[in-house]
CSV table of C-alpha atoms and ligand atoms in Angstrom, one decimal:
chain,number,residue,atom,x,y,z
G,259,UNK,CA,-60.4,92.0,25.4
G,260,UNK,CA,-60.6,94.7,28.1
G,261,UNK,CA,-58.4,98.1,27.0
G,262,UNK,CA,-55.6,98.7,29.0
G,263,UNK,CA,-53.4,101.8,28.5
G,264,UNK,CA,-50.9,100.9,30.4
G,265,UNK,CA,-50.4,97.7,28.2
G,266,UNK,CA,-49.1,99.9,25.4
G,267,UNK,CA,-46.3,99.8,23.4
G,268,UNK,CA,-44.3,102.9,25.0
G,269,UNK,CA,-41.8,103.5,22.0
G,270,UNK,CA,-44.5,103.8,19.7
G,271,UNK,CA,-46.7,105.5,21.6
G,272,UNK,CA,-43.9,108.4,21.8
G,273,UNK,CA,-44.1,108.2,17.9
G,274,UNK,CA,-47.6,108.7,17.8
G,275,UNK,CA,-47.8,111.0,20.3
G,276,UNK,CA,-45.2,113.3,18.2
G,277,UNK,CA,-46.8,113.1,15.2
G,278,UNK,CA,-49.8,114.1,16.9
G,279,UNK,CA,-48.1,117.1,18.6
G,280,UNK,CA,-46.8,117.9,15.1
G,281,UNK,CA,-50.3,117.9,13.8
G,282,UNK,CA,-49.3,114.9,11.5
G,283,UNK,CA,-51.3,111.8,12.3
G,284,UNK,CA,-51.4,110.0,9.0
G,285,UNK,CA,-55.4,108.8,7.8
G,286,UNK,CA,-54.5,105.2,7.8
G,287,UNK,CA,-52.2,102.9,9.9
G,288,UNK,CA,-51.1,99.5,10.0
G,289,UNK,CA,-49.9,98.6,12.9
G,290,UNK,CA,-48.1,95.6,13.1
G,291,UNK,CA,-47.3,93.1,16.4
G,292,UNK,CA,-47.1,89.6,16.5
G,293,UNK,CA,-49.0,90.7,20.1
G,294,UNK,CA,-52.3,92.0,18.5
G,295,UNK,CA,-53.4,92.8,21.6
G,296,UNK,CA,-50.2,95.4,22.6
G,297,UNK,CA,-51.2,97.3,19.6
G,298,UNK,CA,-55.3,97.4,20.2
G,299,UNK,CA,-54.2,98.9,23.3
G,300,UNK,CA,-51.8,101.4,21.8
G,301,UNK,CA,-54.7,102.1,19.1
G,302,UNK,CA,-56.8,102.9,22.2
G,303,UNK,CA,-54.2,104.9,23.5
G,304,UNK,CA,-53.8,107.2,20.8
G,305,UNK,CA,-58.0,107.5,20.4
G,306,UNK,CA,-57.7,109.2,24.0
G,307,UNK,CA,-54.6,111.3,23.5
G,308,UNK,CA,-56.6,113.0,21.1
G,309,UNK,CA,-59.7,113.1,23.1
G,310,UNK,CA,-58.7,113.5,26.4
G,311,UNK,CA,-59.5,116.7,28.4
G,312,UNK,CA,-57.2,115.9,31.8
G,313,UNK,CA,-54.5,117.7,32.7
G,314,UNK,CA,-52.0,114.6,31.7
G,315,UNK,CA,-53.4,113.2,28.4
G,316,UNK,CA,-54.3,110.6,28.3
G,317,UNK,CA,-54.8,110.3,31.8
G,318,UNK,CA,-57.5,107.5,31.3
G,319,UNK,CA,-59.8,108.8,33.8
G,320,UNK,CA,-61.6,111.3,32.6
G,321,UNK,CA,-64.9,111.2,30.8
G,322,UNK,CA,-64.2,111.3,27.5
G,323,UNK,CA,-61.2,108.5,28.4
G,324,UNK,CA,-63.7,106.2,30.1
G,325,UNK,CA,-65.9,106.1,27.5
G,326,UNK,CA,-63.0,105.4,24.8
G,327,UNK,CA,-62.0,102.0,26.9
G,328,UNK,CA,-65.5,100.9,27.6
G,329,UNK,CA,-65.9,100.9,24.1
G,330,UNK,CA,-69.2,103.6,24.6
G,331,UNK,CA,-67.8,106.7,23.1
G,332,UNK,CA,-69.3,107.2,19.6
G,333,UNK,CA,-66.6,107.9,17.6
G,334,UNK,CA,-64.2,105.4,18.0
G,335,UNK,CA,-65.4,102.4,16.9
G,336,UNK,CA,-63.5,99.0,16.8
G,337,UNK,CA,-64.0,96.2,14.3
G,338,UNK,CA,-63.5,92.8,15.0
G,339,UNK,CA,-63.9,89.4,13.6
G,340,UNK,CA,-66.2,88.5,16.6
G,341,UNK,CA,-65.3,84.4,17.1
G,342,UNK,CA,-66.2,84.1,12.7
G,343,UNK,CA,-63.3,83.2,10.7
G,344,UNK,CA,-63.5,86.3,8.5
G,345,UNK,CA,-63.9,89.9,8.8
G,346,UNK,CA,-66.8,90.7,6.1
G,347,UNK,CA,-67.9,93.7,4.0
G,348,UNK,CA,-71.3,93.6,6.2
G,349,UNK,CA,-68.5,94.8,9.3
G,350,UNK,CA,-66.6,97.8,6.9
G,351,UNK,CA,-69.9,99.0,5.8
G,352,UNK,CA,-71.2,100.8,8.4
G,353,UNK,CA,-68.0,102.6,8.9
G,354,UNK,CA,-68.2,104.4,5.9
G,355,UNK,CA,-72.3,104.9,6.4
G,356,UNK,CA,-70.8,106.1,9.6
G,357,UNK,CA,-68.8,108.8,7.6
G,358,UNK,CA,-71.4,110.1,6.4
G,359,UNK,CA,-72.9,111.8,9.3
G,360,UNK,CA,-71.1,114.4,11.3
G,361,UNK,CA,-69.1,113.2,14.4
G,362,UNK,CA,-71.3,112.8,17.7
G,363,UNK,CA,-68.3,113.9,20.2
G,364,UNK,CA,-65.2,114.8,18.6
G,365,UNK,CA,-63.4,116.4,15.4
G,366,UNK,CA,-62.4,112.7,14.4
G,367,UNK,CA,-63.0,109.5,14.1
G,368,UNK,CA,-60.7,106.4,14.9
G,369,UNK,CA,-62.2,103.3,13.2
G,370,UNK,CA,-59.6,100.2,14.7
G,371,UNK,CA,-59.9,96.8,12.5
G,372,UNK,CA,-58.3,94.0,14.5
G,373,UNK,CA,-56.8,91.0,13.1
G,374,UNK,CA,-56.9,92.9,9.5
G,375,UNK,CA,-55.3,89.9,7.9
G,376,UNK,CA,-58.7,88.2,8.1
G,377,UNK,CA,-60.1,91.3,5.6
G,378,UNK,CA,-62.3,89.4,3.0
G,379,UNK,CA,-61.3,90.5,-0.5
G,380,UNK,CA,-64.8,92.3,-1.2
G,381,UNK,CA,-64.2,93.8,2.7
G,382,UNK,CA,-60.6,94.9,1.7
G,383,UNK,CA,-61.3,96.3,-1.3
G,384,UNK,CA,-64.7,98.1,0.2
G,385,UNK,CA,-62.1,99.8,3.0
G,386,UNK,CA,-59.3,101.4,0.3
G,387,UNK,CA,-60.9,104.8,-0.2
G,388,UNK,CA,-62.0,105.2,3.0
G,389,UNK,CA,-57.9,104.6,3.5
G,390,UNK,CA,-57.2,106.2,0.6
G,391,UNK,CA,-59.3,110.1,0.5
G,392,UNK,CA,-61.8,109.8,3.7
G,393,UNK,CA,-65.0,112.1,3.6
G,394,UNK,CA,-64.5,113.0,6.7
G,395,UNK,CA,-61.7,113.4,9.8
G,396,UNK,CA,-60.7,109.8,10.7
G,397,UNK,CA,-57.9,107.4,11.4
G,398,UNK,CA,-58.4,104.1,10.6
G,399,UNK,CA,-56.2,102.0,12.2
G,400,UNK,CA,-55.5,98.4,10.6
G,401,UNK,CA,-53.8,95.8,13.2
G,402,UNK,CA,-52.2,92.4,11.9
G,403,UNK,CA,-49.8,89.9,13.2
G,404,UNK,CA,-49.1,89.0,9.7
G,405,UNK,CA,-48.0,91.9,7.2
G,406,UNK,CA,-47.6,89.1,4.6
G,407,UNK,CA,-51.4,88.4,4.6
G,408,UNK,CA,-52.6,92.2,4.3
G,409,UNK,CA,-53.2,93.0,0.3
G,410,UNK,CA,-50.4,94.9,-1.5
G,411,UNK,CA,-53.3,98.0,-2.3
G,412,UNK,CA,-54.1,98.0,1.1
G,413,UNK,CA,-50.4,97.9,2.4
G,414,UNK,CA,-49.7,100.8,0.4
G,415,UNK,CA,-52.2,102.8,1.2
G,416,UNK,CA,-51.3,103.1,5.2
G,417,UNK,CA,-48.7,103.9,7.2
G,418,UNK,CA,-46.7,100.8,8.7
G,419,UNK,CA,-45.8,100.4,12.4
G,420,UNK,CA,-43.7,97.8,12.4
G,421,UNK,CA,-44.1,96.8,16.2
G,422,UNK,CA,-41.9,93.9,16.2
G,423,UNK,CA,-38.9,94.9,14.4
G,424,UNK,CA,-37.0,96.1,17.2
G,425,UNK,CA,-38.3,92.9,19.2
G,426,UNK,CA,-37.0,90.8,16.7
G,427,UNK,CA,-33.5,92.3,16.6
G,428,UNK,CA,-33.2,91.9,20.6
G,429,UNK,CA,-34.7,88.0,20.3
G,430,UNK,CA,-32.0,87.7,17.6
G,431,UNK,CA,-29.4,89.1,19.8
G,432,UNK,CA,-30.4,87.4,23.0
G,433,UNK,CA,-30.5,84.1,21.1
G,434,UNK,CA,-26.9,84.3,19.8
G,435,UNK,CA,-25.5,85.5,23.1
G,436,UNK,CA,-27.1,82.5,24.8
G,437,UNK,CA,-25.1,80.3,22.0
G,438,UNK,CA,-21.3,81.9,22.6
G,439,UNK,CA,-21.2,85.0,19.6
G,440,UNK,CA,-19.4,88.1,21.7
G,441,UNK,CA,-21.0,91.1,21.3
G,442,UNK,CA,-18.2,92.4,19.0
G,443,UNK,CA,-18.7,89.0,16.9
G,444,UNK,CA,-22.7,89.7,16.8
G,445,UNK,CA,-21.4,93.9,16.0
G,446,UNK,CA,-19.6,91.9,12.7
G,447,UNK,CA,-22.0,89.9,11.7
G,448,UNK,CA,-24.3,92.7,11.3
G,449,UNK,CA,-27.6,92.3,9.7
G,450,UNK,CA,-28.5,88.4,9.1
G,451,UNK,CA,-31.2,89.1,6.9
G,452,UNK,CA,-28.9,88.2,3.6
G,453,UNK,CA,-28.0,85.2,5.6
G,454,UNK,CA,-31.3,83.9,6.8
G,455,UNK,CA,-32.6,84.0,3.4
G,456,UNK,CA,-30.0,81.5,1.9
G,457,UNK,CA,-29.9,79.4,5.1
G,458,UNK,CA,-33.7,78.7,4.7
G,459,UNK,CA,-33.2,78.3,1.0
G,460,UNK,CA,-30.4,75.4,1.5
G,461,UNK,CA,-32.5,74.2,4.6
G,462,UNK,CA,-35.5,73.7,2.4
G,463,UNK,CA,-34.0,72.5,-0.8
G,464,UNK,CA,-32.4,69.8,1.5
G,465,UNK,CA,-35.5,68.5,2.8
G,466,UNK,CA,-36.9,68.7,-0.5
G,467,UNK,CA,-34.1,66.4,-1.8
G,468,UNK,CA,-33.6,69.0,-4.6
G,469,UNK,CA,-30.8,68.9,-6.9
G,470,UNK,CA,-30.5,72.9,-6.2
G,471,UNK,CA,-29.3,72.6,-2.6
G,472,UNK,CA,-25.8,72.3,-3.8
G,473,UNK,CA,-26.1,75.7,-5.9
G,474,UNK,CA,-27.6,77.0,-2.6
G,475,UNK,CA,-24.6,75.4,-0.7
G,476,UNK,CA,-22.2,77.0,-3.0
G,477,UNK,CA,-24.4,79.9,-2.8
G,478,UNK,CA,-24.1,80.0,0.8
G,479,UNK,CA,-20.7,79.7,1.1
G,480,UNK,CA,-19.7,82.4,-1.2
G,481,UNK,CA,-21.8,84.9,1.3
G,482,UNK,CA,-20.9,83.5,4.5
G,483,UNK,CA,-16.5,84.2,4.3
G,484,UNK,CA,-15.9,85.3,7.7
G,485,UNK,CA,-15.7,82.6,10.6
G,486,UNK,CA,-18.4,84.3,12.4
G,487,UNK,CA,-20.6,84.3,9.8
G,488,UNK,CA,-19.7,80.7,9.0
G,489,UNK,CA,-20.3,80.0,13.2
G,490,UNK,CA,-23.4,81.8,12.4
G,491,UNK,CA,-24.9,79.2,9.3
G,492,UNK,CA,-24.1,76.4,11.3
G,493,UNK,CA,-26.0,78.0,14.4
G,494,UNK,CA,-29.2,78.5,12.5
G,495,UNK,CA,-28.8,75.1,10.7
G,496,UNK,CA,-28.9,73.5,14.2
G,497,UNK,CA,-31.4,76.0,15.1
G,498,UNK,CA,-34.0,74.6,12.2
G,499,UNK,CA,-33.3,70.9,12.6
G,500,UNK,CA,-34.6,71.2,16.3
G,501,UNK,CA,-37.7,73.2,15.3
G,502,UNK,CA,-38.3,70.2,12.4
G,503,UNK,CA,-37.6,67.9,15.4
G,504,UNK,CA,-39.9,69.4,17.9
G,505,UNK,CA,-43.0,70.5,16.3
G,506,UNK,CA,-43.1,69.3,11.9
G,507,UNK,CA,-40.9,65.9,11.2
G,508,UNK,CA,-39.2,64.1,13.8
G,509,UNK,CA,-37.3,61.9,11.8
G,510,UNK,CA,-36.0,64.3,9.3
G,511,UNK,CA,-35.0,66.2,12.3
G,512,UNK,CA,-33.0,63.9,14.2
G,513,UNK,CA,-31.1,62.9,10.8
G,514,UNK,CA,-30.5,66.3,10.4
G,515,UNK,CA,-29.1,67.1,13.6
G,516,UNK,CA,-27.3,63.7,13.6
G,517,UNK,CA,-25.1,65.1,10.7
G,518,UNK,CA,-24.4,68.2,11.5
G,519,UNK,CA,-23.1,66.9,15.0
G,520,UNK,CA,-21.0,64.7,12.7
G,521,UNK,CA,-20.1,68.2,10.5
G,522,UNK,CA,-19.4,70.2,14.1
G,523,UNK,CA,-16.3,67.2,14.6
G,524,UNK,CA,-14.8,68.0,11.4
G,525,UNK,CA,-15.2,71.6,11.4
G,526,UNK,CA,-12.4,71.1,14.0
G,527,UNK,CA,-10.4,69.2,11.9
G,528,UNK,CA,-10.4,72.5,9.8
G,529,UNK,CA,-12.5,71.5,6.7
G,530,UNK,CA,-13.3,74.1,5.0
G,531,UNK,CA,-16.7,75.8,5.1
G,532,UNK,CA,-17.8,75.2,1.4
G,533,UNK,CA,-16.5,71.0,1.6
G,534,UNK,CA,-18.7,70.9,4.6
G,535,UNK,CA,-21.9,72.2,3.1
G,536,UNK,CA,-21.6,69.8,0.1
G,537,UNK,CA,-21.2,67.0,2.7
G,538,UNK,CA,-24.0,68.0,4.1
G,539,UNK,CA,-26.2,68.3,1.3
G,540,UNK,CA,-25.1,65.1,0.1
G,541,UNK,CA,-25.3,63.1,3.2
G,542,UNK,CA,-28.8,64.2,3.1
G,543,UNK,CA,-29.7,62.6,0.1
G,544,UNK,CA,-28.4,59.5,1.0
U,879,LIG,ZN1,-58.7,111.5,29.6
């Protein structure tokens, strides 16, 4: 990919750029975007805030800045997977070999490891004390789109970015106001997490034709006690079926969808929430 500066993330570039000014860059990040490239570029970014000599750093243009995006400047150094499936301990060697000699231009090093979810085991395990207690100045900088698929030792051992949270919370927000919530009823609701957890659970449990999906029903209902929050189950409900329909099972999609249409009529007909669940657990096994 070619580096573009301007294709950074600005809101944490201002957190970087503070805890440079505050002398308190950690040693080890993990930034983490479902847009892997937004983050290589803020990586970039921060390699030439601390190595820029303009007036307006990073202004991009100078030499030291140049030399950063063209990927010729000898101590930042970016590690990817290259088209292979994996990112091997042959590519987080010479980072550490790297170490050991003295910088070329500047006080530190940035070593940036793209798609760090694709770490082999012996690779992950070969880049924890150089995360951990480096020889020398650097900031590695891990990137993923997945924060699941980056090993508990190594997770621990960086600082987290967490690029997408605050993405997520608009998506979340722009999705409900698109389906009728008032922004006081989306104030109410207030963090879905607790709910998304149990609707995937009863979701799931349905498909599966377990036995369990009436505990998770009952479950369900006992969290979800305000109207909204009940308007919000059904929502997501609605919101899975269609993803089954368009892109995993078609038929257990339509079914799905089928009765809760049939559950959206007698919701009117003031059923209560925790009747209706049931029903539909138990339609689904039918
Ligand atoms: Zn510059």
């Amino acid at each position: 990919m070619a580096i573009d500066l301007t294709q950074k993330s600005a809101k944490e570039a201002a957190f970087l750029e503070r805890a440079y000014q505050q002398k308190q860059l950690a040693h080890s990040y993990l930034f983490v975007d479902r847009d892997e490239d937004e983050a290589v570029n803020t990586a970039y970014w921060l390699a030439c805030l601390f190595n820029c000599t303009g007036e307006k750093r990073p202004d991009g243009t100078c030499q030291n800045c140049r030399q950063i995006i063209s990927g010729n400047y000898p101590d930042v150094l970016l590690v990817t997977t290259a088209g292979k499936q994996s990112l091997g301990i042959d590519q987080i060697r010479p980072l550490k070999e790297e170490l050991g000699k003295s910088p070329v231009q500047s006080s530190c090093r940035f070593f940036i490891i793209n798609e760090a979810q694709k770490l082999t085991l012996p690779a992950a395990n070969a880049l924890l004390n150089l995360l951990e207690e480096p020889i020398a100045p650097v900031v590695t900088i891990l990137i993923t789109n997945n924060v699941d698929q980056i090993l508990p030792t190594v997770r621990s051992r960086t600082q987290i970015i967490n690029f997408a949270a605050d993405e997520q919370v608009d998506n979340k927000t722009a999705f409900l106001i698109q389906n009728g919530f008032t922004k006081d009823q989306i104030l109410e609701l207030g963090d879905t997490r607790k709910f998304d957890q149990e609707i995937k659970y009863f979701y799931q449990e349905m498909l599966e034709y377990d036995l369990l999906s009436i505990v998770s029903a009952h479950q369900l209902a006992d969290l979800a006690k305000s109207k909204v929050s009940q308007n919000y189950v059904w929502l997501m409900l609605k919101k899975m079926a269609q993803t089954e329909l368009n892109d995993k099972d078609q038929q257990a999609g339509a079914k799905m969808l089928q009765n809760l249409l049939e559950i959206d009529k007698m919701r009117y007909s003031n059923v209560n929430f925790r009747n209706l669940l049931d029903y539909l657990a138990l339609q689904w096994k039918r």
